[in-house]
JSON list of C-alpha atoms in Angstrom, two decimals:
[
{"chain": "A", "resi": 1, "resn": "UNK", "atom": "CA", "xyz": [-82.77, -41.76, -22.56]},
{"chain": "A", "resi": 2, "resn": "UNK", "atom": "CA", "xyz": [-81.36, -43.11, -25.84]},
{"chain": "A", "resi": 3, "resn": "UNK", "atom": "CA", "xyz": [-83.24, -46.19, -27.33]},
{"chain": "A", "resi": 4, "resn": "UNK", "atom": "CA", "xyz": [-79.97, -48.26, -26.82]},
{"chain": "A", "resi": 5, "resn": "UNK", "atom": "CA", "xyz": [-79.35, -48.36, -23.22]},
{"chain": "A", "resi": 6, "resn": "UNK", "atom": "CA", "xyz": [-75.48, -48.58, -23.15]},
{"chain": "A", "resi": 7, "resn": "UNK", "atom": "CA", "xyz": [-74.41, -51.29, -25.07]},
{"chain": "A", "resi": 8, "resn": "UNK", "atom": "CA", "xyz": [-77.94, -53.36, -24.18]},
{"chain": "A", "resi": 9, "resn": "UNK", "atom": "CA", "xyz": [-81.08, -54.51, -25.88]},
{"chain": "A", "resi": 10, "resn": "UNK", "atom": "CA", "xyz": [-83.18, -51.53, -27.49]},
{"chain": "A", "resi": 11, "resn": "UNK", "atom": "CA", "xyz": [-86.16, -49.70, -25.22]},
{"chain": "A", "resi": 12, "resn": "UNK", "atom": "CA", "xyz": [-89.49, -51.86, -25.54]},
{"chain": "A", "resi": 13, "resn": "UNK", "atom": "CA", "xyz": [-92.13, -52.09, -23.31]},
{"chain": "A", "resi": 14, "resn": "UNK", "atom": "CA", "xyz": [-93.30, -55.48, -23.98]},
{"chain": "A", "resi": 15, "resn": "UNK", "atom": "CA", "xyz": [-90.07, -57.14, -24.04]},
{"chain": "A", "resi": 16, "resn": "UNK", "atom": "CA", "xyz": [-88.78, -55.16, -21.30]},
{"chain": "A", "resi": 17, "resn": "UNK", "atom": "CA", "xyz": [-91.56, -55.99, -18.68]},
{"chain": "A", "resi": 18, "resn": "UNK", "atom": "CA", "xyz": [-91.15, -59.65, -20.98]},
{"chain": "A", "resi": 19, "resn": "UNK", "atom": "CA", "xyz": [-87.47, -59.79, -19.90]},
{"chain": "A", "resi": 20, "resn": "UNK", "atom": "CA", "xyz": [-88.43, -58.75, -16.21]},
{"chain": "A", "resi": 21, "resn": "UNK", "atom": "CA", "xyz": [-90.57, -61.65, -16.02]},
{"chain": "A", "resi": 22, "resn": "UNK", "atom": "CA", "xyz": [-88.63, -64.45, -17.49]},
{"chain": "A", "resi": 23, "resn": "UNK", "atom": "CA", "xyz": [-84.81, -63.49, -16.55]},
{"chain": "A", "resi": 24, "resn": "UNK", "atom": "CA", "xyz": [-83.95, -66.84, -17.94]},
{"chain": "A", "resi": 25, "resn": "UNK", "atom": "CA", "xyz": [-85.00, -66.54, -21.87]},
{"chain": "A", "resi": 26, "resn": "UNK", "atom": "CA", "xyz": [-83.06, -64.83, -24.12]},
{"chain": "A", "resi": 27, "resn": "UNK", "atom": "CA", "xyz": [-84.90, -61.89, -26.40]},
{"chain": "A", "resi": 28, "resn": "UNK", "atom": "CA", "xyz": [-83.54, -60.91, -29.68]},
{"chain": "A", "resi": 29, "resn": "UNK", "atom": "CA", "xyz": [-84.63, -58.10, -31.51]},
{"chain": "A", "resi": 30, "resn": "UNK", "atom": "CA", "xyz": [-84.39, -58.53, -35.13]},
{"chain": "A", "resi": 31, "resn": "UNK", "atom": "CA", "xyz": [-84.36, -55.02, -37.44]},
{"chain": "A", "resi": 32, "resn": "UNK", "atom": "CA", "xyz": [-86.86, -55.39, -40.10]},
{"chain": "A", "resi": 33, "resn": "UNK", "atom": "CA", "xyz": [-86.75, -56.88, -43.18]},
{"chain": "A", "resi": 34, "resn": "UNK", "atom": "CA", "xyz": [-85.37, -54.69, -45.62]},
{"chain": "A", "resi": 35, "resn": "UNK", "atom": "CA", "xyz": [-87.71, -54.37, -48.98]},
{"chain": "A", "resi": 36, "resn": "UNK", "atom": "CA", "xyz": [-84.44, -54.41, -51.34]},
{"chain": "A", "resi": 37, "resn": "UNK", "atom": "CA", "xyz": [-83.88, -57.72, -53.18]},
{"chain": "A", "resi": 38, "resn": "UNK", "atom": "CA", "xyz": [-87.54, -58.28, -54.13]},
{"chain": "A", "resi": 39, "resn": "UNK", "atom": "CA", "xyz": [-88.51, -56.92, -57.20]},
{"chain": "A", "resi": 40, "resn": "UNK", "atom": "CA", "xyz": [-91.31, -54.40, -58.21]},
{"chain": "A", "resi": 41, "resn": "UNK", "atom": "CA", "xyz": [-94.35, -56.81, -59.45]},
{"chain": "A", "resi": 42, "resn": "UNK", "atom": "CA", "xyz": [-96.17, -54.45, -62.50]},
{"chain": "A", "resi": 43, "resn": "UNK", "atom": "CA", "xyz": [-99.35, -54.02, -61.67]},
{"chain": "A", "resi": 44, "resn": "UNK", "atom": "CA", "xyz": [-100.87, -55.56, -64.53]},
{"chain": "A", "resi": 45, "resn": "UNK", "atom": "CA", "xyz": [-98.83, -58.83, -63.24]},
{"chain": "A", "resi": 46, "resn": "UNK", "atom": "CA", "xyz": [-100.27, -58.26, -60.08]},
{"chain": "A", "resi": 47, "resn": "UNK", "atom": "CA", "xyz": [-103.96, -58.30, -61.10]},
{"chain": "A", "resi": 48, "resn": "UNK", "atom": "CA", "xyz": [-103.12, -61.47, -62.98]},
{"chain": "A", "resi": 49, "resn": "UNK", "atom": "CA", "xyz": [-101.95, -63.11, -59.87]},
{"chain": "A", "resi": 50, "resn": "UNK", "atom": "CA", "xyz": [-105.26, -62.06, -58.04]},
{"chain": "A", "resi": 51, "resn": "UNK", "atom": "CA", "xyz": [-107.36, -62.71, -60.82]},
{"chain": "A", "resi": 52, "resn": "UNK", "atom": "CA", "xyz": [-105.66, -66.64, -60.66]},
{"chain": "A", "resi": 53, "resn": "UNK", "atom": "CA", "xyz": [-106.50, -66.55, -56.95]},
{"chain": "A", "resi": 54, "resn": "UNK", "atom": "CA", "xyz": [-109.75, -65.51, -57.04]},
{"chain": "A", "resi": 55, "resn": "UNK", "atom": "CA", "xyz": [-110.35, -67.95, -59.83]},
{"chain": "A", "resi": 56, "resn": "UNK", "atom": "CA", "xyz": [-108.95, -70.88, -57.46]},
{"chain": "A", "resi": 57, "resn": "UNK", "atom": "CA", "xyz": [-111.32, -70.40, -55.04]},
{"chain": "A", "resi": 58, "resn": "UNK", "atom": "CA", "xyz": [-114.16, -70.25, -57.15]},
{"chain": "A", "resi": 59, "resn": "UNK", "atom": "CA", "xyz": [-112.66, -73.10, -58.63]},
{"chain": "A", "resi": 60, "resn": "UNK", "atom": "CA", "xyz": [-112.44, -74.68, -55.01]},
{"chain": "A", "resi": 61, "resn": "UNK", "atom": "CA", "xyz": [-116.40, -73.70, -54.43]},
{"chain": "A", "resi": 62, "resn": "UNK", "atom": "CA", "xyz": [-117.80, -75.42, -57.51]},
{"chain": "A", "resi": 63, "resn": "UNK", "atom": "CA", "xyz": [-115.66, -78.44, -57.47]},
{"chain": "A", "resi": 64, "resn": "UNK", "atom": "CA", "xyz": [-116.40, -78.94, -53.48]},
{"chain": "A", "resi": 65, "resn": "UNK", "atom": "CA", "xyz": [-119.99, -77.95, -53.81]},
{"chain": "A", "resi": 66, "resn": "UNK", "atom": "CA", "xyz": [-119.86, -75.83, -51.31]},
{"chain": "A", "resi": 67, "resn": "UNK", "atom": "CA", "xyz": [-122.27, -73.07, -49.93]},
{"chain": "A", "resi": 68, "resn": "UNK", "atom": "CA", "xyz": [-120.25, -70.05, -49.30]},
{"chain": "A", "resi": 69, "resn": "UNK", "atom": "CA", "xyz": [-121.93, -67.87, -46.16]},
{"chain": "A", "resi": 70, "resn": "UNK", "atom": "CA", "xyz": [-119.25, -65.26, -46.59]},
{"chain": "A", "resi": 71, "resn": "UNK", "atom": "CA", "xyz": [-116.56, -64.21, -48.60]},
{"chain": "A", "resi": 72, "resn": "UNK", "atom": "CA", "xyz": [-114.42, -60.83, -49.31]},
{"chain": "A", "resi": 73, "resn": "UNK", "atom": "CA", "xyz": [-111.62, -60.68, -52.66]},
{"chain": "A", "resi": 74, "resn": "UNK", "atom": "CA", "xyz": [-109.11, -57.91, -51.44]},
{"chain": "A", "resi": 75, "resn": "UNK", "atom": "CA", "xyz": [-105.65, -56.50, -51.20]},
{"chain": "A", "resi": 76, "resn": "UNK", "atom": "CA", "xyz": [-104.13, -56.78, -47.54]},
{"chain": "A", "resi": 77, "resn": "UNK", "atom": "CA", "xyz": [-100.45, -55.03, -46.28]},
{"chain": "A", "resi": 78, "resn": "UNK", "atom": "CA", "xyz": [-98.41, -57.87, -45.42]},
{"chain": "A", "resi": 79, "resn": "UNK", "atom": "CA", "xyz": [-95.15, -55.86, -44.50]},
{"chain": "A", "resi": 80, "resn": "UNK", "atom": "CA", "xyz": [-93.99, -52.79, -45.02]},
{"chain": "A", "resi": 81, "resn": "UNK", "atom": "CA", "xyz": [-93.11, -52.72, -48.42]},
{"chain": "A", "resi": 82, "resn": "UNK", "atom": "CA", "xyz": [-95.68, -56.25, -49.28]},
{"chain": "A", "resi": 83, "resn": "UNK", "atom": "CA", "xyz": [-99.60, -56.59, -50.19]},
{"chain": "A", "resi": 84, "resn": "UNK", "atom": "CA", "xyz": [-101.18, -59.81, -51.06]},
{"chain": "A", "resi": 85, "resn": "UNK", "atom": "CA", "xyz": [-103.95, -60.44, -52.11]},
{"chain": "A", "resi": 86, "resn": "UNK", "atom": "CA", "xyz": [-106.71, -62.47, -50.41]},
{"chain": "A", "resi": 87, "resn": "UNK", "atom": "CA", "xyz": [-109.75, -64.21, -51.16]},
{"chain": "A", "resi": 88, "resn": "UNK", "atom": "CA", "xyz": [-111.48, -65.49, -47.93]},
{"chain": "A", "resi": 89, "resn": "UNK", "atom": "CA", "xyz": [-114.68, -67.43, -47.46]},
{"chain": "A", "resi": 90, "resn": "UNK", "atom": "CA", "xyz": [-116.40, -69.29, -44.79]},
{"chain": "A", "resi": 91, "resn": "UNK", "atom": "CA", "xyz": [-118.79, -72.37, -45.17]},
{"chain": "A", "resi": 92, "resn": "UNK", "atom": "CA", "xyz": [-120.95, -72.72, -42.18]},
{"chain": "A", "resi": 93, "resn": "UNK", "atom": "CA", "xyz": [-122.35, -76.33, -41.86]},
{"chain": "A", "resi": 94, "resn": "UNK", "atom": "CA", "xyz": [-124.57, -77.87, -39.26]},
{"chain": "A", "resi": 95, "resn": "UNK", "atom": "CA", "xyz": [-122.07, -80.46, -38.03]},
{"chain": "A", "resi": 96, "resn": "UNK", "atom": "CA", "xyz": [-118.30, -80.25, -37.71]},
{"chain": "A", "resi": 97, "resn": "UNK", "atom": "CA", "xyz": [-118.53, -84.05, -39.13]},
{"chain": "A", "resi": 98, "resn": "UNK", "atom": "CA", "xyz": [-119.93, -82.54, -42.55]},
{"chain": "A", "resi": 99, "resn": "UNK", "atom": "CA", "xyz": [-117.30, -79.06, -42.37]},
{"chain": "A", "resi": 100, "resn": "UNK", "atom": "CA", "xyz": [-115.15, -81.92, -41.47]},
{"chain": "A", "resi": 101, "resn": "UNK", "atom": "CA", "xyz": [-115.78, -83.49, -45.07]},
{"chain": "A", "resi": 102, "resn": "UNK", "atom": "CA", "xyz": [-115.45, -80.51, -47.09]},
{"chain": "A", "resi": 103, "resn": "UNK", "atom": "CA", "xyz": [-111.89, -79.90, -45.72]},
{"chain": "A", "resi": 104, "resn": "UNK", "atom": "CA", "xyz": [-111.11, -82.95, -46.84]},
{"chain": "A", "resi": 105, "resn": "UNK", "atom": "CA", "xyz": [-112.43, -82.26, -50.32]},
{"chain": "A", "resi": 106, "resn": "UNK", "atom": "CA", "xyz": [-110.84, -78.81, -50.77]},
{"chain": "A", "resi": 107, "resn": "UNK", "atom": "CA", "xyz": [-107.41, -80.80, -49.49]},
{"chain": "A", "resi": 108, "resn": "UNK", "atom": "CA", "xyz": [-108.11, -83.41, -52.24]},
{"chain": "A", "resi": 109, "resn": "UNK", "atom": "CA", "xyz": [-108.82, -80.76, -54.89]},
{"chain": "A", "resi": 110, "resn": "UNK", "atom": "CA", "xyz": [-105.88, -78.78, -54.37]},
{"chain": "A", "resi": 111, "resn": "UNK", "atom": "CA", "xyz": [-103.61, -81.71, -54.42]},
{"chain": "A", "resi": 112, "resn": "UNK", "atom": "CA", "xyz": [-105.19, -83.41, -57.81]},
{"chain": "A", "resi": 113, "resn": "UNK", "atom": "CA", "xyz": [-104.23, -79.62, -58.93]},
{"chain": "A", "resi": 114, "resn": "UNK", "atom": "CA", "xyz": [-100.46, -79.85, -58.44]},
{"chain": "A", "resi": 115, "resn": "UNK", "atom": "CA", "xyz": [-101.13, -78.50, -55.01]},
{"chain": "A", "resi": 116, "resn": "UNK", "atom": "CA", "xyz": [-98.41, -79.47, -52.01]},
{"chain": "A", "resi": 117, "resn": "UNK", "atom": "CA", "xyz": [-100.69, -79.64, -48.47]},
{"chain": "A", "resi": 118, "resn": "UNK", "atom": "CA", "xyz": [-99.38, -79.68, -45.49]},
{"chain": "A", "resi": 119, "resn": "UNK", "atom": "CA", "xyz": [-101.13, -80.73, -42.93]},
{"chain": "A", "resi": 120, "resn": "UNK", "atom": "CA", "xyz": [-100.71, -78.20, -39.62]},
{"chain": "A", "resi": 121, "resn": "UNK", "atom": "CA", "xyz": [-99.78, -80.08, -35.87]},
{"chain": "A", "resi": 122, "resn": "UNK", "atom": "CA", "xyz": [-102.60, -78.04, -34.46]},
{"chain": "A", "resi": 123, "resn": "UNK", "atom": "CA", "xyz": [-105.69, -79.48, -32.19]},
{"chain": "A", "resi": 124, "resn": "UNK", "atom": "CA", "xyz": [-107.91, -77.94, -34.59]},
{"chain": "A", "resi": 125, "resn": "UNK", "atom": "CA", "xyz": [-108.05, -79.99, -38.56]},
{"chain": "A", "resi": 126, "resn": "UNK", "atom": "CA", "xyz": [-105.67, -76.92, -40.60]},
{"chain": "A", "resi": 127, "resn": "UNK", "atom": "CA", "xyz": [-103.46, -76.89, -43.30]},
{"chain": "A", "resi": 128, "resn": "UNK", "atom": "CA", "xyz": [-101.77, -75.20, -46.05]},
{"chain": "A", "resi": 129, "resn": "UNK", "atom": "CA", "xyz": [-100.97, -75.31, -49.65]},
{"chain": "A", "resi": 130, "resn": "UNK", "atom": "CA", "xyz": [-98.91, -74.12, -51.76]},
{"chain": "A", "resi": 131, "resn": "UNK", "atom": "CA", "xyz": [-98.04, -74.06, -55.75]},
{"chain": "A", "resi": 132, "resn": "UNK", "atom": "CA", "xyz": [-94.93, -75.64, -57.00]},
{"chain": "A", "resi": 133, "resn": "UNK", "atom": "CA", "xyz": [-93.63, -72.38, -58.19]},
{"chain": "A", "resi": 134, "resn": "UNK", "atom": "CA", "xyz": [-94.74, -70.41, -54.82]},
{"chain": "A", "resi": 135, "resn": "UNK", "atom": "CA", "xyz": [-96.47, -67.60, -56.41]},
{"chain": "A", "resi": 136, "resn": "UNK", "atom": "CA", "xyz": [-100.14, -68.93, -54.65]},
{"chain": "A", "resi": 137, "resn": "UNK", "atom": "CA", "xyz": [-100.97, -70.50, -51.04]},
{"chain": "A", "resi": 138, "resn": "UNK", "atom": "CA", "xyz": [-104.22, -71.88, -49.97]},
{"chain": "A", "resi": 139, "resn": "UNK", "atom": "CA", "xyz": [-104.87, -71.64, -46.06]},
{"chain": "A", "resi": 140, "resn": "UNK", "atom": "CA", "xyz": [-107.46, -74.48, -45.14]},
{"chain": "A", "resi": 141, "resn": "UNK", "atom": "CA", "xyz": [-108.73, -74.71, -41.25]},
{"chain": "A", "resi": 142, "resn": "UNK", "atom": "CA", "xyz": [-112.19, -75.53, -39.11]},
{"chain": "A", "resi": 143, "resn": "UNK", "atom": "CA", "xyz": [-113.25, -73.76, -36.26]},
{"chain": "A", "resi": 144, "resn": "UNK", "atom": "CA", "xyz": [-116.05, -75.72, -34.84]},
{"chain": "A", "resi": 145, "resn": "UNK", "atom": "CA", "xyz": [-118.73, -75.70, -37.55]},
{"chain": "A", "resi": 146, "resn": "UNK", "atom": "CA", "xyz": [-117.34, -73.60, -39.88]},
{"chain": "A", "resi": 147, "resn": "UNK", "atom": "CA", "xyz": [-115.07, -73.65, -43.07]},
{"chain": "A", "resi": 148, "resn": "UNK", "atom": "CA", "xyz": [-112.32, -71.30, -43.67]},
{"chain": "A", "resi": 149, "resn": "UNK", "atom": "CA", "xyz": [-110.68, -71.18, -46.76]},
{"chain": "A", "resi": 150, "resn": "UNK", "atom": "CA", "xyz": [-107.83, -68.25, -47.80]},
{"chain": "A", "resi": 151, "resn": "UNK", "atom": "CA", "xyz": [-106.05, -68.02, -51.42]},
{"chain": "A", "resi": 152, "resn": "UNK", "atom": "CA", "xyz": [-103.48, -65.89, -51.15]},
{"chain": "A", "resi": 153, "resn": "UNK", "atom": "CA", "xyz": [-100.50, -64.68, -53.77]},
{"chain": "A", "resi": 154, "resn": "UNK", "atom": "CA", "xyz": [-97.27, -64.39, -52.44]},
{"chain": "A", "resi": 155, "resn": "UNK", "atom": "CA", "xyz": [-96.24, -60.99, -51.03]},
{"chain": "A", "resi": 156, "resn": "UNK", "atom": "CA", "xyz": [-95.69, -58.60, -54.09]},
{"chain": "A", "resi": 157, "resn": "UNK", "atom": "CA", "xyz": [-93.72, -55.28, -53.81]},
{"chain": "A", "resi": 158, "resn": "UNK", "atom": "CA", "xyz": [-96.29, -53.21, -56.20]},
{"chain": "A", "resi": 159, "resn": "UNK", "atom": "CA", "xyz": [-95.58, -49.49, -57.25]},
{"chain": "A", "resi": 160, "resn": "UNK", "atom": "CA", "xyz": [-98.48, -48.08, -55.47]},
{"chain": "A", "resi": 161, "resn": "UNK", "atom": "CA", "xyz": [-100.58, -49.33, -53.09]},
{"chain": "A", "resi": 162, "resn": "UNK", "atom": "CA", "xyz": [-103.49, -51.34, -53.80]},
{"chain": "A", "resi": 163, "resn": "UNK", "atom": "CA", "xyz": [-105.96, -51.30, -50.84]}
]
């Protein structure tokens, strides 16, 4: 059977069984995002964006005094045609009171750095910043007794892939 079932919404299992159960909601399928506009990053700008996030969060370590119990530095596939690349660590404490605290701190650092945070309308203490000119974000959340804290670039078409 063609994928466009006579002038109605493309063939997908999920939204089909989706659209079976909820009659009443209406399901858009949007094509993907084409790569076009967005310029080709060079690499060697690319590894100086990564370097500066990677540098931010070490930044973010000392200045919080914090003890990381895991990080990774890596390249990650955003979209088709974007990578990013990530810096991730965790900070387990022995309260949520104290993990509580060093959100606060990171938040307090980033801002003092020309950071804008946003803080998230979740149940759990989460938000994000970002730099004025976009080309960073910092992801800041707690889950429980632990820490999580991403820097990010922005998504960068790159000529070849980096992971």
């Amino acid at each position: 059977m063609d994928d466009a079932r006579a002038g109605g919404p493309p063939a997908e299992p999920f939204f089909d069984e989706f659209r079976r159960l909820q009659p009443d909601v209406d399901v858009v399928l949007l094509p993907p995002e084409q790569p076009g506009d967005v310029p080709v990053t060079p690499a060697a700008e690319a590894d100086r964006l990564a370097a500066v996030a990677v540098q931010v969060a070490d930044d973010v370590i000392a200045a919080c005094g914090l003890s990381v119990d895991f990080r990774f530095d890596r390249w990650e596939q955003v979209s088709e045609a974007a990578y990013e690349h990530l810096t991730r660590i965790r900070v387990d404490r022995a309260t949520g009171g104290a993990a509580l605290d060093d959100l606060i701190r990171v938040r307090d650092f980033l801002v003092a750095a020309g950071w804008r945070a946003k803080a998230m309308d979740t149940p759990v203490p989460w938000f994000v910043a970002e730099t004025g000119e976009g080309l960073w974000r910092a992801d800041v959340s707690l889950d429980g007794e632990s820490l999580f804290v991403e820097v990010a670039t922005a998504g960068l078409r790159l000529e070849v892939d980096p992971t």
